């Protein structure tokens, strides 16, 4: 737990079953004392309203505007939080490997109570980082979702679900993506390719893998 003397400016939102030990989100919380994981009472049977209440409580406890860093179902949670009375307190959201709810519910039947996939444009800046072979989100759905949310989009190639199983433990490039989002929020929108993917000199200089 971060020291109370260090202000929290980033809330980390894991997905289904939480982010286990070794997941980049857990490394992130340890590496960055200004970050905090939003823990849920029931990671195995996600309930949208219960999960949203936990995020709202954390935002209220922190007291200042915050960044969100979501993975998988945590990205969908962030998109639903856009309708919260506290949405204006979100400075921006880094959304890594968002899951498609229909696909996820097919893979994990009868345990996810999250309603329909959110389609509304997010009221805060957002950057979606996705994979070309994510079993939880087909590429065409990834691009459609990023477009609906008004998010900038980066794909990092064949990276699976960007989790421990696909080789993403301490993923320091994620920190660079958050810095990129912060730069976007503070200045102008990134230029994008015609297919909606992000590519800028800033990204290239960071050495991040783009396709």
PDB file of C-alpha atoms in Angstrom:
ATOM      1  CA  UNK A   1       0.000   0.000   0.000  1.00  0.00           C
ATOM      2  CA  UNK A   2       1.438   3.425  -0.933  1.00  0.00           C
ATOM      3  CA  UNK A   3       2.365   5.774   1.841  1.00  0.00           C
ATOM      4  CA  UNK A   4      -0.357   8.256   2.781  1.00  0.00           C
ATOM      5  CA  UNK A   5       2.240  10.963   2.171  1.00  0.00           C
ATOM      6  CA  UNK A   6       2.315  10.122  -1.547  1.00  0.00           C
ATOM      7  CA  UNK A   7      -0.733  11.372  -3.477  1.00  0.00           C
ATOM      8  CA  UNK A   8      -2.438   8.773  -5.644  1.00  0.00           C
ATOM      9  CA  UNK A   9      -2.864   9.848  -9.249  1.00  0.00           C
ATOM     10  CA  UNK A  10      -3.441   6.498 -11.035  1.00  0.00           C
ATOM     11  CA  UNK A  11      -6.069   3.837 -10.379  1.00  0.00           C
ATOM     12  CA  UNK A  12      -5.410   0.389 -11.845  1.00  0.00           C
ATOM     13  CA  UNK A  13      -8.418  -1.649 -12.972  1.00  0.00           C
ATOM     14  CA  UNK A  14      -7.846  -5.421 -13.419  1.00  0.00           C
ATOM     15  CA  UNK A  15     -10.289  -7.675 -15.241  1.00  0.00           C
ATOM     16  CA  UNK A  16     -11.896 -11.064 -14.646  1.00  0.00           C
ATOM     17  CA  UNK A  17     -10.173 -12.986 -11.796  1.00  0.00           C
ATOM     18  CA  UNK A  18      -8.069  -9.941 -10.999  1.00  0.00           C
ATOM     19  CA  UNK A  19      -4.490  -9.524 -12.141  1.00  0.00           C
ATOM     20  CA  UNK A  20      -2.473 -12.352 -10.533  1.00  0.00           C
ATOM     21  CA  UNK A  21       0.983 -11.999  -9.055  1.00  0.00           C
ATOM     22  CA  UNK A  22       3.420 -11.369 -11.902  1.00  0.00           C
ATOM     23  CA  UNK A  23       0.890  -9.507 -14.041  1.00  0.00           C
ATOM     24  CA  UNK A  24       2.133  -6.149 -15.312  1.00  0.00           C
ATOM     25  CA  UNK A  25      -0.621  -4.336 -13.402  1.00  0.00           C
ATOM     26  CA  UNK A  26       0.697  -5.713 -10.103  1.00  0.00           C
ATOM     27  CA  UNK A  27       4.250  -4.746 -11.064  1.00  0.00           C
ATOM     28  CA  UNK A  28       2.924  -1.314 -12.001  1.00  0.00           C
ATOM     29  CA  UNK A  29       1.413  -0.780  -8.541  1.00  0.00           C
ATOM     30  CA  UNK A  30       4.715  -1.748  -6.888  1.00  0.00           C
ATOM     31  CA  UNK A  31       6.891   0.247  -9.282  1.00  0.00           C
ATOM     32  CA  UNK A  32       4.771   3.398  -9.028  1.00  0.00           C
ATOM     33  CA  UNK A  33       3.879   4.401  -5.455  1.00  0.00           C
ATOM     34  CA  UNK A  34       1.399   6.966  -6.760  1.00  0.00           C
ATOM     35  CA  UNK A  35      -0.680   4.093  -8.212  1.00  0.00           C
ATOM     36  CA  UNK A  36      -3.303   1.947  -6.514  1.00  0.00           C
ATOM     37  CA  UNK A  37      -5.094  -1.211  -7.631  1.00  0.00           C
ATOM     38  CA  UNK A  38      -8.870  -1.000  -7.248  1.00  0.00           C
ATOM     39  CA  UNK A  39      -9.635  -4.301  -5.521  1.00  0.00           C
ATOM     40  CA  UNK A  40     -13.006  -5.990  -5.968  1.00  0.00           C
ATOM     41  CA  UNK A  41     -14.909  -8.156  -3.482  1.00  0.00           C
ATOM     42  CA  UNK A  42     -15.594 -10.820  -6.107  1.00  0.00           C
ATOM     43  CA  UNK A  43     -13.069 -11.167  -8.932  1.00  0.00           C
ATOM     44  CA  UNK A  44     -14.520 -14.467 -10.173  1.00  0.00           C
ATOM     45  CA  UNK A  45     -18.112 -13.322 -10.816  1.00  0.00           C
ATOM     46  CA  UNK A  46     -17.900  -9.705 -11.998  1.00  0.00           C
ATOM     47  CA  UNK A  47     -20.957  -7.557 -11.336  1.00  0.00           C
ATOM     48  CA  UNK A  48     -20.921  -4.208 -13.085  1.00  0.00           C
ATOM     49  CA  UNK A  49     -22.687  -2.220 -10.376  1.00  0.00           C
ATOM     50  CA  UNK A  50     -20.554  -3.633  -7.571  1.00  0.00           C
ATOM     51  CA  UNK A  51     -17.342  -3.040  -9.504  1.00  0.00           C
ATOM     52  CA  UNK A  52     -18.371   0.514 -10.403  1.00  0.00           C
ATOM     53  CA  UNK A  53     -19.085   1.293  -6.762  1.00  0.00           C
ATOM     54  CA  UNK A  54     -15.561   0.262  -5.822  1.00  0.00           C
ATOM     55  CA  UNK A  55     -14.079   2.585  -8.440  1.00  0.00           C
ATOM     56  CA  UNK A  56     -16.290   5.446  -7.274  1.00  0.00           C
ATOM     57  CA  UNK A  57     -15.218   4.894  -3.673  1.00  0.00           C
ATOM     58  CA  UNK A  58     -11.551   4.974  -4.653  1.00  0.00           C
ATOM     59  CA  UNK A  59     -11.966   8.140  -6.738  1.00  0.00           C
ATOM     60  CA  UNK A  60     -13.709   9.832  -3.822  1.00  0.00           C
ATOM     61  CA  UNK A  61     -11.054   8.647  -1.345  1.00  0.00           C
ATOM     62  CA  UNK A  62      -8.175   9.898  -3.500  1.00  0.00           C
ATOM     63  CA  UNK A  63      -9.760  13.325  -3.687  1.00  0.00           C
ATOM     64  CA  UNK A  64      -7.944  14.554  -6.784  1.00  0.00           C
ATOM     65  CA  UNK A  65      -8.321  13.870 -10.499  1.00  0.00           C
ATOM     66  CA  UNK A  66      -6.824  10.543 -11.572  1.00  0.00           C
ATOM     67  CA  UNK A  67      -5.681   8.453 -14.530  1.00  0.00           C
ATOM     68  CA  UNK A  68      -7.153   5.007 -15.132  1.00  0.00           C
ATOM     69  CA  UNK A  69      -5.113   2.013 -16.313  1.00  0.00           C
ATOM     70  CA  UNK A  70      -7.400  -0.854 -17.297  1.00  0.00           C
ATOM     71  CA  UNK A  71      -6.805  -4.360 -18.585  1.00  0.00           C
ATOM     72  CA  UNK A  72      -9.385  -6.624 -20.252  1.00  0.00           C
ATOM     73  CA  UNK A  73     -12.713  -6.314 -18.384  1.00  0.00           C
ATOM     74  CA  UNK A  74     -11.144  -3.412 -16.484  1.00  0.00           C
ATOM     75  CA  UNK A  75     -11.231  -1.468 -19.756  1.00  0.00           C
ATOM     76  CA  UNK A  76     -14.950  -2.138 -20.106  1.00  0.00           C
ATOM     77  CA  UNK A  77     -15.355  -1.033 -16.492  1.00  0.00           C
ATOM     78  CA  UNK A  78     -13.598   2.240 -17.308  1.00  0.00           C
ATOM     79  CA  UNK A  79     -15.917   2.761 -20.285  1.00  0.00           C
ATOM     80  CA  UNK A  80     -18.958   2.206 -18.061  1.00  0.00           C
ATOM     81  CA  UNK A  81     -17.472   4.597 -15.481  1.00  0.00           C
ATOM     82  CA  UNK A  82     -17.761   7.294 -18.142  1.00  0.00           C
ATOM     83  CA  UNK A  83     -21.445   7.478 -17.171  1.00  0.00           C
ATOM     84  CA  UNK A  84     -20.659   7.964 -13.478  1.00  0.00           C
ATOM     85  CA  UNK A  85     -21.297  11.210 -11.629  1.00  0.00           C
ATOM     86  CA  UNK A  86     -17.522  11.211 -11.004  1.00  0.00           C
ATOM     87  CA  UNK A  87     -16.454  10.848 -14.636  1.00  0.00           C
ATOM     88  CA  UNK A  88     -15.223  14.454 -14.691  1.00  0.00           C
ATOM     89  CA  UNK A  89     -12.537  13.414 -12.182  1.00  0.00           C
ATOM     90  CA  UNK A  90     -10.875  11.147 -14.755  1.00  0.00           C
ATOM     91  CA  UNK A  91      -7.928  12.781 -16.514  1.00  0.00           C
ATOM     92  CA  UNK A  92      -7.588   9.994 -19.076  1.00  0.00           C
ATOM     93  CA  UNK A  93      -7.585   6.212 -19.463  1.00  0.00           C
ATOM     94  CA  UNK A  94      -5.010   3.748 -20.772  1.00  0.00           C
ATOM     95  CA  UNK A  95      -7.046   0.741 -21.911  1.00  0.00           C
ATOM     96  CA  UNK A  96      -4.960  -2.366 -22.574  1.00  0.00           C
ATOM     97  CA  UNK A  97      -6.434  -5.439 -24.299  1.00  0.00           C
ATOM     98  CA  UNK A  98     -10.093  -4.562 -23.816  1.00  0.00           C
ATOM     99  CA  UNK A  99     -12.318  -7.620 -23.980  1.00  0.00           C
ATOM    100  CA  UNK A 100     -15.439  -7.981 -26.076  1.00  0.00           C
ATOM    101  CA  UNK A 101     -18.261  -8.908 -23.708  1.00  0.00           C
ATOM    102  CA  UNK A 102     -20.002 -11.323 -26.066  1.00  0.00           C
ATOM    103  CA  UNK A 103     -16.742 -13.176 -26.719  1.00  0.00           C
ATOM    104  CA  UNK A 104     -15.801 -13.189 -23.042  1.00  0.00           C
ATOM    105  CA  UNK A 105     -19.196 -14.452 -21.935  1.00  0.00           C
ATOM    106  CA  UNK A 106     -18.933 -17.276 -24.480  1.00  0.00           C
ATOM    107  CA  UNK A 107     -15.533 -18.252 -23.071  1.00  0.00           C
ATOM    108  CA  UNK A 108     -16.699 -17.884 -19.448  1.00  0.00           C
ATOM    109  CA  UNK A 109     -20.449 -18.587 -19.488  1.00  0.00           C
ATOM    110  CA  UNK A 110     -22.852 -17.520 -16.750  1.00  0.00           C
ATOM    111  CA  UNK A 111     -20.369 -15.664 -14.535  1.00  0.00           C
ATOM    112  CA  UNK A 112     -20.142 -12.103 -15.927  1.00  0.00           C
ATOM    113  CA  UNK A 113     -22.924  -9.623 -15.138  1.00  0.00           C
ATOM    114  CA  UNK A 114     -21.791  -6.560 -17.015  1.00  0.00           C
ATOM    115  CA  UNK A 115     -24.714  -5.889 -19.364  1.00  0.00           C
ATOM    116  CA  UNK A 116     -24.107  -4.723 -22.918  1.00  0.00           C
ATOM    117  CA  UNK A 117     -20.775  -3.597 -24.332  1.00  0.00           C
ATOM    118  CA  UNK A 118     -20.527   0.185 -23.822  1.00  0.00           C
ATOM    119  CA  UNK A 119     -20.567   2.073 -27.122  1.00  0.00           C
ATOM    120  CA  UNK A 120     -20.728   5.726 -26.044  1.00  0.00           C
ATOM    121  CA  UNK A 121     -17.830   8.089 -26.677  1.00  0.00           C
ATOM    122  CA  UNK A 122     -15.716   8.540 -23.553  1.00  0.00           C
ATOM    123  CA  UNK A 123     -15.714  12.059 -22.060  1.00  0.00           C
ATOM    124  CA  UNK A 124     -11.996  11.851 -21.215  1.00  0.00           C
ATOM    125  CA  UNK A 125      -8.878  11.175 -23.360  1.00  0.00           C
ATOM    126  CA  UNK A 126      -8.163   7.504 -23.895  1.00  0.00           C
ATOM    127  CA  UNK A 127      -5.586   5.289 -25.568  1.00  0.00           C
ATOM    128  CA  UNK A 128      -6.428   1.688 -26.454  1.00  0.00           C
ATOM    129  CA  UNK A 129      -3.501  -0.740 -26.736  1.00  0.00           C
ATOM    130  CA  UNK A 130      -4.515  -3.971 -28.440  1.00  0.00           C
ATOM    131  CA  UNK A 131      -3.212  -7.157 -29.996  1.00  0.00           C
ATOM    132  CA  UNK A 132      -3.736  -8.745 -33.409  1.00  0.00           C
ATOM    133  CA  UNK A 133      -4.433 -12.211 -31.956  1.00  0.00           C
ATOM    134  CA  UNK A 134      -6.265 -11.500 -28.713  1.00  0.00           C
ATOM    135  CA  UNK A 135      -8.706 -14.372 -28.060  1.00  0.00           C
ATOM    136  CA  UNK A 136     -10.942 -11.978 -26.118  1.00  0.00           C
ATOM    137  CA  UNK A 137     -11.207  -9.289 -28.804  1.00  0.00           C
ATOM    138  CA  UNK A 138     -11.171  -9.857 -32.592  1.00  0.00           C
ATOM    139  CA  UNK A 139      -9.209  -7.176 -34.453  1.00  0.00           C
ATOM    140  CA  UNK A 140     -12.218  -5.782 -36.309  1.00  0.00           C
ATOM    141  CA  UNK A 141     -14.077  -5.495 -32.999  1.00  0.00           C
ATOM    142  CA  UNK A 142     -11.036  -3.840 -31.403  1.00  0.00           C
ATOM    143  CA  UNK A 143     -10.980  -1.129 -34.051  1.00  0.00           C
ATOM    144  CA  UNK A 144     -14.742  -0.651 -33.912  1.00  0.00           C
ATOM    145  CA  UNK A 145     -14.667  -0.352 -30.123  1.00  0.00           C
ATOM    146  CA  UNK A 146     -11.802   2.178 -30.118  1.00  0.00           C
ATOM    147  CA  UNK A 147     -13.669   4.203 -32.721  1.00  0.00           C
ATOM    148  CA  UNK A 148     -16.895   4.156 -30.686  1.00  0.00           C
ATOM    149  CA  UNK A 149     -15.069   5.211 -27.528  1.00  0.00           C
ATOM    150  CA  UNK A 150     -13.221   7.992 -29.372  1.00  0.00           C
ATOM    151  CA  UNK A 151      -9.934   6.411 -28.346  1.00  0.00           C
ATOM    152  CA  UNK A 152      -6.578   6.559 -30.077  1.00  0.00           C
ATOM    153  CA  UNK A 153      -5.490   3.027 -30.974  1.00  0.00           C
ATOM    154  CA  UNK A 154      -2.168   1.201 -31.030  1.00  0.00           C
ATOM    155  CA  UNK A 155      -1.791  -2.471 -31.857  1.00  0.00           C
ATOM    156  CA  UNK A 156       1.410  -4.161 -30.722  1.00  0.00           C
ATOM    157  CA  UNK A 157       1.247  -7.118 -33.053  1.00  0.00           C
ATOM    158  CA  UNK A 158       0.636 -10.734 -32.036  1.00  0.00           C
ATOM    159  CA  UNK A 159       0.620 -10.198 -28.288  1.00  0.00           C
ATOM    160  CA  UNK A 160      -2.229 -12.438 -27.161  1.00  0.00           C
ATOM    161  CA  UNK A 161      -4.227 -10.935 -24.314  1.00  0.00           C
ATOM    162  CA  UNK A 162      -1.244  -8.847 -23.149  1.00  0.00           C
ATOM    163  CA  UNK A 163      -1.143 -10.754 -19.867  1.00  0.00           C
ATOM    164  CA  UNK A 164       1.141 -13.148 -17.997  1.00  0.00           C
ATOM    165  CA  UNK A 165       0.138 -16.086 -20.218  1.00  0.00           C
ATOM    166  CA  UNK A 166       1.273 -14.195 -23.304  1.00  0.00           C
ATOM    167  CA  UNK A 167       4.564 -13.121 -21.725  1.00  0.00           C
ATOM    168  CA  UNK A 168       3.718  -9.735 -20.232  1.00  0.00           C
ATOM    169  CA  UNK A 169       5.082  -9.567 -16.720  1.00  0.00           C
ATOM    170  CA  UNK A 170       6.850  -6.338 -15.855  1.00  0.00           C
ATOM    171  CA  UNK A 171       5.808  -4.511 -19.019  1.00  0.00           C
ATOM    172  CA  UNK A 172       7.697  -1.227 -18.809  1.00  0.00           C
ATOM    173  CA  UNK A 173       6.507  -0.150 -22.264  1.00  0.00           C
ATOM    174  CA  UNK A 174       3.123   0.313 -20.611  1.00  0.00           C
ATOM    175  CA  UNK A 175       4.566   3.221 -18.643  1.00  0.00           C
ATOM    176  CA  UNK A 176       5.609   4.824 -21.932  1.00  0.00           C
ATOM    177  CA  UNK A 177       2.088   4.424 -23.281  1.00  0.00           C
ATOM    178  CA  UNK A 178       0.688   6.237 -20.252  1.00  0.00           C
ATOM    179  CA  UNK A 179       3.172   9.051 -20.774  1.00  0.00           C
ATOM    180  CA  UNK A 180       2.061   9.184 -24.400  1.00  0.00           C
ATOM    181  CA  UNK A 181      -1.558   9.470 -23.276  1.00  0.00           C
ATOM    182  CA  UNK A 182      -0.632  12.267 -20.894  1.00  0.00           C
ATOM    183  CA  UNK A 183       1.094  14.111 -23.737  1.00  0.00           C
ATOM    184  CA  UNK A 184      -2.005  13.662 -25.901  1.00  0.00           C
ATOM    185  CA  UNK A 185      -4.261  14.955 -23.119  1.00  0.00           C
ATOM    186  CA  UNK A 186      -2.053  17.990 -22.633  1.00  0.00           C
ATOM    187  CA  UNK A 187      -1.673  18.872 -26.295  1.00  0.00           C
ATOM    188  CA  UNK A 188      -3.328  17.866 -29.545  1.00  0.00           C
ATOM    189  CA  UNK A 189      -4.846  14.628 -30.789  1.00  0.00           C
ATOM    190  CA  UNK A 190      -2.446  12.109 -32.301  1.00  0.00           C
ATOM    191  CA  UNK A 191      -2.473  11.808 -36.082  1.00  0.00           C
ATOM    192  CA  UNK A 192      -3.655   8.363 -37.155  1.00  0.00           C
ATOM    193  CA  UNK A 193      -3.396   6.144 -40.182  1.00  0.00           C
ATOM    194  CA  UNK A 194      -6.400   5.666 -42.417  1.00  0.00           C
ATOM    195  CA  UNK A 195      -7.244   2.374 -40.658  1.00  0.00           C
ATOM    196  CA  UNK A 196      -7.463   4.206 -37.331  1.00  0.00           C
ATOM    197  CA  UNK A 197      -4.179   3.030 -35.818  1.00  0.00           C
ATOM    198  CA  UNK A 198      -1.850   5.424 -34.116  1.00  0.00           C
ATOM    199  CA  UNK A 199       1.565   6.227 -35.482  1.00  0.00           C
ATOM    200  CA  UNK A 200       3.597   9.286 -34.540  1.00  0.00           C
ATOM    201  CA  UNK A 201       7.246  10.220 -34.320  1.00  0.00           C
ATOM    202  CA  UNK A 202       6.803  10.204 -30.548  1.00  0.00           C
ATOM    203  CA  UNK A 203       5.786   6.561 -30.611  1.00  0.00           C
ATOM    204  CA  UNK A 204       8.622   5.620 -32.924  1.00  0.00           C
ATOM    205  CA  UNK A 205      11.136   7.357 -30.676  1.00  0.00           C
ATOM    206  CA  UNK A 206       9.916   5.326 -27.714  1.00  0.00           C
ATOM    207  CA  UNK A 207      10.752   2.148 -29.614  1.00  0.00           C
ATOM    208  CA  UNK A 208       7.256   0.740 -29.157  1.00  0.00           C
ATOM    209  CA  UNK A 209       6.189  -2.056 -31.487  1.00  0.00           C
ATOM    210  CA  UNK A 210       3.576  -0.947 -33.962  1.00  0.00           C
ATOM    211  CA  UNK A 211       2.103  -2.631 -37.015  1.00  0.00           C
TER     212      UNK A 211
END
